[in-house]
CSV table of C-alpha atoms and ligand atoms in Angstrom, one decimal:
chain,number,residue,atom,x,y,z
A,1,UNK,CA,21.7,67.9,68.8
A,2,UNK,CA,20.8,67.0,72.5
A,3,UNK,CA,23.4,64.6,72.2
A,4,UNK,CA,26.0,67.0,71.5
A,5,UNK,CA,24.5,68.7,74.4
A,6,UNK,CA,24.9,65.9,76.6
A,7,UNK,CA,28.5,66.0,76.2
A,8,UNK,CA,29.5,69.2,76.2
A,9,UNK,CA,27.8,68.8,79.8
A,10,UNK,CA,29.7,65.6,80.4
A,11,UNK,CA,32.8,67.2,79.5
A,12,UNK,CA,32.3,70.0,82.3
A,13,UNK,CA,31.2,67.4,84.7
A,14,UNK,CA,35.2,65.5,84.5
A,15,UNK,CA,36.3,69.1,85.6
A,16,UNK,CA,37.6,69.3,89.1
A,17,UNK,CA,35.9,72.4,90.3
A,18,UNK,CA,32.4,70.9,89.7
A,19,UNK,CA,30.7,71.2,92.9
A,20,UNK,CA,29.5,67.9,94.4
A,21,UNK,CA,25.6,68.7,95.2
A,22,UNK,CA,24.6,65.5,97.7
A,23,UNK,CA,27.1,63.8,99.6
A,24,UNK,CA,26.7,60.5,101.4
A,25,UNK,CA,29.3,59.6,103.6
A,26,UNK,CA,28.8,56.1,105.8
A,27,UNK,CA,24.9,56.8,105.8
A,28,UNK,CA,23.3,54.2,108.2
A,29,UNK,CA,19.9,53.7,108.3
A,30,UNK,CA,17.4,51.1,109.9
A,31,UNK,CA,14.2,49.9,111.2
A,32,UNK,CA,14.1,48.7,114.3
A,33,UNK,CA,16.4,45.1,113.7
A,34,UNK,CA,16.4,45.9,110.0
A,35,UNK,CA,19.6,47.6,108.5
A,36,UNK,CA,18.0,48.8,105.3
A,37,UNK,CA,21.5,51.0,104.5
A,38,UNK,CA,24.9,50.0,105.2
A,39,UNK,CA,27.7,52.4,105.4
A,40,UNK,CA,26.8,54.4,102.1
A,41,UNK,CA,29.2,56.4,100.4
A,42,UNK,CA,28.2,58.2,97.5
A,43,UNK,CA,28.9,61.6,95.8
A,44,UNK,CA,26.5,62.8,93.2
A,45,UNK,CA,28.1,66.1,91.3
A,46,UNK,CA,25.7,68.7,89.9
A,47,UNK,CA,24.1,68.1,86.5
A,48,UNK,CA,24.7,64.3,87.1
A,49,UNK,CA,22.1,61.8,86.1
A,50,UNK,CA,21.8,58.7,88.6
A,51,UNK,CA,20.2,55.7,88.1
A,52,UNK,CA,19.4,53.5,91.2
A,53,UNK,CA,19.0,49.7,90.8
A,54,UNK,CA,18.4,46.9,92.7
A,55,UNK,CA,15.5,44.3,93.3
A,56,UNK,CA,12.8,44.9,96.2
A,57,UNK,CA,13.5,45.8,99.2
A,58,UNK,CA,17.0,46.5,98.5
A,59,UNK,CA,17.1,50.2,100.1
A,60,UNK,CA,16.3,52.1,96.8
A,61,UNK,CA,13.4,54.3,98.0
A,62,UNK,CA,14.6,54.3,101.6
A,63,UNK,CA,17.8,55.8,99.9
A,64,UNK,CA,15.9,58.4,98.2
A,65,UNK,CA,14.0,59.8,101.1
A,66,UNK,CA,16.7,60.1,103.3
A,67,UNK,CA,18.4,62.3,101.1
A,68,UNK,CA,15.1,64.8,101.0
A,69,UNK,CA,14.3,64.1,104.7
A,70,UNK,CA,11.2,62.2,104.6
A,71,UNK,CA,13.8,59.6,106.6
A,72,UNK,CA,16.0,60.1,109.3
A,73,UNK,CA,19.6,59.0,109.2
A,74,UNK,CA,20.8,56.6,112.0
A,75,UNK,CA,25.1,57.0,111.7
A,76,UNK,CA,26.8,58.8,109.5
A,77,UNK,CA,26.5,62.4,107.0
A,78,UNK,CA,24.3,63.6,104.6
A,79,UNK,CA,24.5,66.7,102.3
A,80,UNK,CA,22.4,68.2,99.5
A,81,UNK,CA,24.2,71.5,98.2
A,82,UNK,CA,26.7,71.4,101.8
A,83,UNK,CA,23.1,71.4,103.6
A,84,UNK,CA,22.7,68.9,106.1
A,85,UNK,CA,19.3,67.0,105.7
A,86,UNK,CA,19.4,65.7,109.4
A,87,UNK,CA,17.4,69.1,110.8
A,88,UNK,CA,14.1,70.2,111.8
A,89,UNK,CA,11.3,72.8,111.2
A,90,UNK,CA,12.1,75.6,109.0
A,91,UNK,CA,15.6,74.5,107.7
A,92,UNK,CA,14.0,71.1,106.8
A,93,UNK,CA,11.1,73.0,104.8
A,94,UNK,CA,13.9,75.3,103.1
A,95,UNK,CA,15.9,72.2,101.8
A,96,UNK,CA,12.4,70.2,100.8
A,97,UNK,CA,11.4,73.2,98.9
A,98,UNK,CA,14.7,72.8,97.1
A,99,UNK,CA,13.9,68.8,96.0
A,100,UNK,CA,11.7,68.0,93.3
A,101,UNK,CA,10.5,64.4,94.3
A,102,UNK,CA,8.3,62.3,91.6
A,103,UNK,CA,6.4,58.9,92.9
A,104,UNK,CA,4.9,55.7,91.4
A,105,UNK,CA,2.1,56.7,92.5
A,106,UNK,CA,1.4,60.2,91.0
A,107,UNK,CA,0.0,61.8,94.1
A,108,UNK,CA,-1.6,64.8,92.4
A,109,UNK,CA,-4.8,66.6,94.1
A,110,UNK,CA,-7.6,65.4,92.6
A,111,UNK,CA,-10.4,68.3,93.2
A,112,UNK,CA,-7.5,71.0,91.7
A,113,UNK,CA,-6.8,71.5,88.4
A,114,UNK,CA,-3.7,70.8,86.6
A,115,UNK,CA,-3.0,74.2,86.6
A,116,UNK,CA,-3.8,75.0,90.4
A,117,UNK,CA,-2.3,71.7,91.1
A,118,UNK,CA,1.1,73.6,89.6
A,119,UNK,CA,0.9,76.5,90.8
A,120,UNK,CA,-0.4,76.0,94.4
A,121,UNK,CA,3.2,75.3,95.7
A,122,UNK,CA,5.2,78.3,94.4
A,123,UNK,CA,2.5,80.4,95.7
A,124,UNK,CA,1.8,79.2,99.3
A,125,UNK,CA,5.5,78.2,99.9
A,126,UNK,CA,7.8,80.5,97.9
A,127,UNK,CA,4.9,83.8,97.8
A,128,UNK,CA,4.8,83.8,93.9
A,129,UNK,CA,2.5,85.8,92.5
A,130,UNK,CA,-1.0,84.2,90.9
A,131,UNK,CA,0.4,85.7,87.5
A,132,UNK,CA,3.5,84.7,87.7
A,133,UNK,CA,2.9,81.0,89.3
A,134,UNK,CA,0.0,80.9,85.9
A,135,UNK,CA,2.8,81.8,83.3
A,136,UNK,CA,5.4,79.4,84.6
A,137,UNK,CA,2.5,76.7,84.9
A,138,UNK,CA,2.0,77.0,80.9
A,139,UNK,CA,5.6,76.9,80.6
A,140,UNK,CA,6.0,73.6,82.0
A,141,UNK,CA,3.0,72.1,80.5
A,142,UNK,CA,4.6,73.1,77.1
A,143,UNK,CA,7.4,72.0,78.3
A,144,UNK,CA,6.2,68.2,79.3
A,145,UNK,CA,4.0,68.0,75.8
A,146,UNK,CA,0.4,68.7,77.4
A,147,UNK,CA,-0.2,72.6,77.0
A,148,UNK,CA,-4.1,72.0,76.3
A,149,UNK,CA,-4.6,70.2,80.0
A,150,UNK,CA,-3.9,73.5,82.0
A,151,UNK,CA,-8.1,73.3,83.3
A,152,UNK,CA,-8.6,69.7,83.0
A,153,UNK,CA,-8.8,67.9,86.1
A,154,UNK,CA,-6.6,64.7,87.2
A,155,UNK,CA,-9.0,62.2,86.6
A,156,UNK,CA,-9.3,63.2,83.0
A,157,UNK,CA,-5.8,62.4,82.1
A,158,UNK,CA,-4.4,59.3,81.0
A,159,UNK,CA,-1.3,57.8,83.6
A,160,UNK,CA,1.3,59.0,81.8
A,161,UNK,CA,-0.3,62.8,81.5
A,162,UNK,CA,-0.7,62.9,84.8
A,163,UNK,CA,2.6,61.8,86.0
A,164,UNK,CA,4.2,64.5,83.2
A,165,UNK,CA,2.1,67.1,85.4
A,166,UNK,CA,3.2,65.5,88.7
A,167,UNK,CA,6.4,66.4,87.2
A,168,UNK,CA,5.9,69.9,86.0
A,169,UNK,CA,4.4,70.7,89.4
A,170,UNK,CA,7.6,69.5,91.0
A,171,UNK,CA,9.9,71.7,88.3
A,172,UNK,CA,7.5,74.2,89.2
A,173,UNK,CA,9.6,75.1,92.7
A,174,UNK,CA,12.5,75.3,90.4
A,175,UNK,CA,14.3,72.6,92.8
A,176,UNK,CA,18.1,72.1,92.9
A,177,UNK,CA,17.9,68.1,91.8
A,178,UNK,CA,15.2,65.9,91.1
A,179,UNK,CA,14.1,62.4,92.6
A,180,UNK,CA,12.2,60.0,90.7
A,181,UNK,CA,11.0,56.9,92.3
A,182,UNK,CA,10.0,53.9,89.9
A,183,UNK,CA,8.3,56.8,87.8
A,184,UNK,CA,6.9,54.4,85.4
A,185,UNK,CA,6.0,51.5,87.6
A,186,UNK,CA,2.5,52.2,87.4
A,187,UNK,CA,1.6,53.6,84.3
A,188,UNK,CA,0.9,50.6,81.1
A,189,UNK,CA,3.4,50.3,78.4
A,190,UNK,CA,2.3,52.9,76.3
A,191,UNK,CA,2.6,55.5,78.6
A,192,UNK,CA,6.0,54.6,79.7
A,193,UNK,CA,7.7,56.2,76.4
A,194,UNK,CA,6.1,59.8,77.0
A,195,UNK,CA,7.0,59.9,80.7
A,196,UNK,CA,10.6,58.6,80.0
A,197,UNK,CA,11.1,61.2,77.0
A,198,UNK,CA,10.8,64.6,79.3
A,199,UNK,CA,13.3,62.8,81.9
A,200,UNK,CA,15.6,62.3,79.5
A,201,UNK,CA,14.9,66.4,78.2
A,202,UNK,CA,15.4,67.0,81.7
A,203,UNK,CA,19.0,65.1,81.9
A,204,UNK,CA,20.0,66.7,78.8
A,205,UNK,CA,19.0,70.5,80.5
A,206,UNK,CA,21.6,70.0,83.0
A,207,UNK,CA,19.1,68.8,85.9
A,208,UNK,CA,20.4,66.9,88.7
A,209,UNK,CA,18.4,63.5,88.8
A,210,UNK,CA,18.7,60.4,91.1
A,211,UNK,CA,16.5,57.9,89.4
A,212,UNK,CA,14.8,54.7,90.9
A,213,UNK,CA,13.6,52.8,88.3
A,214,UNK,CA,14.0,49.0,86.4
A,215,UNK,CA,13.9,50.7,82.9
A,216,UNK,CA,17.5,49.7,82.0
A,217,UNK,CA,16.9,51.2,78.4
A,218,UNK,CA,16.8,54.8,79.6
A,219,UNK,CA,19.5,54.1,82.4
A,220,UNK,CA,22.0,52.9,79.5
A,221,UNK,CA,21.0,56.1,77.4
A,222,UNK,CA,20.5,58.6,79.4
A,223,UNK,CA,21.9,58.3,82.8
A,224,UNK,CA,26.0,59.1,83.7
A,225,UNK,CA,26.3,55.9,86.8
A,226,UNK,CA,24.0,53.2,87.8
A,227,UNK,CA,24.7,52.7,91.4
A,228,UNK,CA,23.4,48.9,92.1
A,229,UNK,CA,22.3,48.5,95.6
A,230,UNK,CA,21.9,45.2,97.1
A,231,UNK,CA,21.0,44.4,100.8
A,232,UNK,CA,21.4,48.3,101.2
A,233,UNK,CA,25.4,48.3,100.0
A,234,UNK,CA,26.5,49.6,97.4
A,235,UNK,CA,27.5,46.9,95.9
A,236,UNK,CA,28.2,48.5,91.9
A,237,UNK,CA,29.0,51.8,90.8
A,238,UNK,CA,30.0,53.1,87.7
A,239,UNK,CA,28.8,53.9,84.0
A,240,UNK,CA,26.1,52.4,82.6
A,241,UNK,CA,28.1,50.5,79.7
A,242,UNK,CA,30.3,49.4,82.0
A,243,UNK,CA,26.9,48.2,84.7
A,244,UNK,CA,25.6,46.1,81.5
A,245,UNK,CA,28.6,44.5,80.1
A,246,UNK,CA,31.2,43.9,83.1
A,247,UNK,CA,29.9,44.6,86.1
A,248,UNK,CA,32.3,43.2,88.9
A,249,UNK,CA,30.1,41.2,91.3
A,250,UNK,CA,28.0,38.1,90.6
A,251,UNK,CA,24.5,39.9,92.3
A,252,UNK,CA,24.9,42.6,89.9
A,253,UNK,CA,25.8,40.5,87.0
A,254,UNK,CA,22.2,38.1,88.0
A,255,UNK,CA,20.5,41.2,88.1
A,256,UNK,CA,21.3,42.8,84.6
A,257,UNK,CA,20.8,38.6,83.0
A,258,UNK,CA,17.5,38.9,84.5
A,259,UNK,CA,16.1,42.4,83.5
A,260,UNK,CA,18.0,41.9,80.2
A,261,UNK,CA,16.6,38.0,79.4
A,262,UNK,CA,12.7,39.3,80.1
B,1,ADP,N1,8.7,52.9,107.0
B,1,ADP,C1,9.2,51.7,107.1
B,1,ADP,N2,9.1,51.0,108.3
B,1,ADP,C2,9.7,49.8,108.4
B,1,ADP,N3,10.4,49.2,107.4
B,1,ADP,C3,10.6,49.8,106.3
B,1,ADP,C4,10.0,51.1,106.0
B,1,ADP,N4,10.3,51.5,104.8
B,1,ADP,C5,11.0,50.5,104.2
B,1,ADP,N5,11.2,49.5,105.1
B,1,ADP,C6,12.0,48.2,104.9
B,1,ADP,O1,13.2,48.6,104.4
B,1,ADP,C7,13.7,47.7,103.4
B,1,ADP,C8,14.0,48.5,102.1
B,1,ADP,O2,12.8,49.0,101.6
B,1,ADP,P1,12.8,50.0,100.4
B,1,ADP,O3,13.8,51.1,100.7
B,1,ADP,O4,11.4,50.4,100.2
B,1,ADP,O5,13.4,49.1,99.2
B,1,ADP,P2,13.2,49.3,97.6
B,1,ADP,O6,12.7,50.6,97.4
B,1,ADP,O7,14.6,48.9,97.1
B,1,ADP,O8,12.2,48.2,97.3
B,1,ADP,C9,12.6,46.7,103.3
B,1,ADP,O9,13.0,45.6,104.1
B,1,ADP,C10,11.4,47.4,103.8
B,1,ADP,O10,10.5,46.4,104.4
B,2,MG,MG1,11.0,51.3,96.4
């Protein structure tokens, strides 16, 4: 059924008047000597699911916080929804409010409870009410499998719970895309299923997603590209069948023999 889903989505996706929601064009971005992103040019259309891959220190993260701001740009443009991300004060806190970003680690205050830990945003920043903030909470607990954890307190959940509430509490601002950054990279095996299964419910609801992660299962499933960055160039950019079984240069080709041989 989601599947069907899926491509009725894809199939509005190939039309021309989708509107592109973050635009890269020559993005340049460095640290002191270090050019961590060269020349970037990259379109990501609404409803699209992105997968970003690369080894260590190849510009993945960097990538992901210059598009919500938590990085300056050094040359070029950057858009999310026409919005230039290179401003300041209130414009910068607008367009944050509008990004749902997801870490490794899962960054969730631990003297709140899951529920004020949802609902504290949409209150303080977007002036929801407390009943209104409380219903939405339950919503998106139900909606990420843990409906019974709404007064437990971080440290009683397992990994996986808490990152499904990191990302309820990010849904909870009702953002125009999502950014996940090696979601699963810290949690153990087990956990890694649960976390995986509400992105991929996410994908299929239409949400915009740019995904860091080395979980090539889900990216050949679930996501639309795989954009392979390597020395922070794209060097590989296409769909994920295509990424696995005849990708065009040699460092992406290493890369998949790698993840796929271990
Ligand atoms: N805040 C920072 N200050 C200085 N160098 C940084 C900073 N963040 C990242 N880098 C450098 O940028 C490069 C790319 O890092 P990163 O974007 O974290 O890569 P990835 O997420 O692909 O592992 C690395 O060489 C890293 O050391
Ligand atoms: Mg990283």
């Amino acid at each position: 059924m989601l599947y069907g889903r899926r491509i009725e989505l894809k199939k509005s996706l190939t039309d021309p008047e989708r509107t592109p929601l973050i635009e890269l064009r020559g993005v340049t971005k460095a640290f002191g000597d270090n050019v961590v992103l060269r020349d970037i040019d990259l379109t990501i259309g609404t409803g699209e699911a992105i997968v970003v891959a690369g080894i260590s220190g190849s510009g993945k993260s960097t990538m992901l916080r210059c598009i919500n701001g938590l990085e300056t740009i050094d040359g070029g443009s950057l858009t999310v929804g026409g919005r230039r991300v290179d401003v300041t004060g209130k414009e910068l806190a607008s367009l944050r409010a509008d990004i749902g970003m997801v870490f490794q680690q899962f960054n969730l205050f631990p003297h709140m409870t899951v529920e004020r830990n949802i609902t504290l945003a949409p209150m303080k920043v977007k002036g929801v009410d407390e009943k209104a903030a409380k219903q939405r909470a339950k919503e998106l607990l139900e909606r990420v499998g843990i409906p019974e954890k709404a007064s437990a307190y971080p440290a009683d959940l397992s990994g996986g719970q808490q990152q499904r509430v990191a990302i309820a509490r990010a849904l909870a601002m009702d953002p125009q895309l999502m950014l996940f950054d090696e979601p699963t990279s810290a949690l153990d095996p087990e956990m890694i299923r649960e976390v995986l299964d509400v992105m991929r419910d996410l994908a299929n609801s239409g949400m915009t997603m740019v995904v860091v992660t080395h979980e090539m299962g889900f990216a050949r499933e679930v996501c639309d590209r795989i954009v392979f960055l390597d020395g922070g160039e794209i060097v590989e950019e296409g769909p994920p069948e295509e990424f696995f079984t005849a990708a065009r240069s040699a460092r992406a080709r290493e890369f998949v023999d790698k993840i796929i041989h271990h």
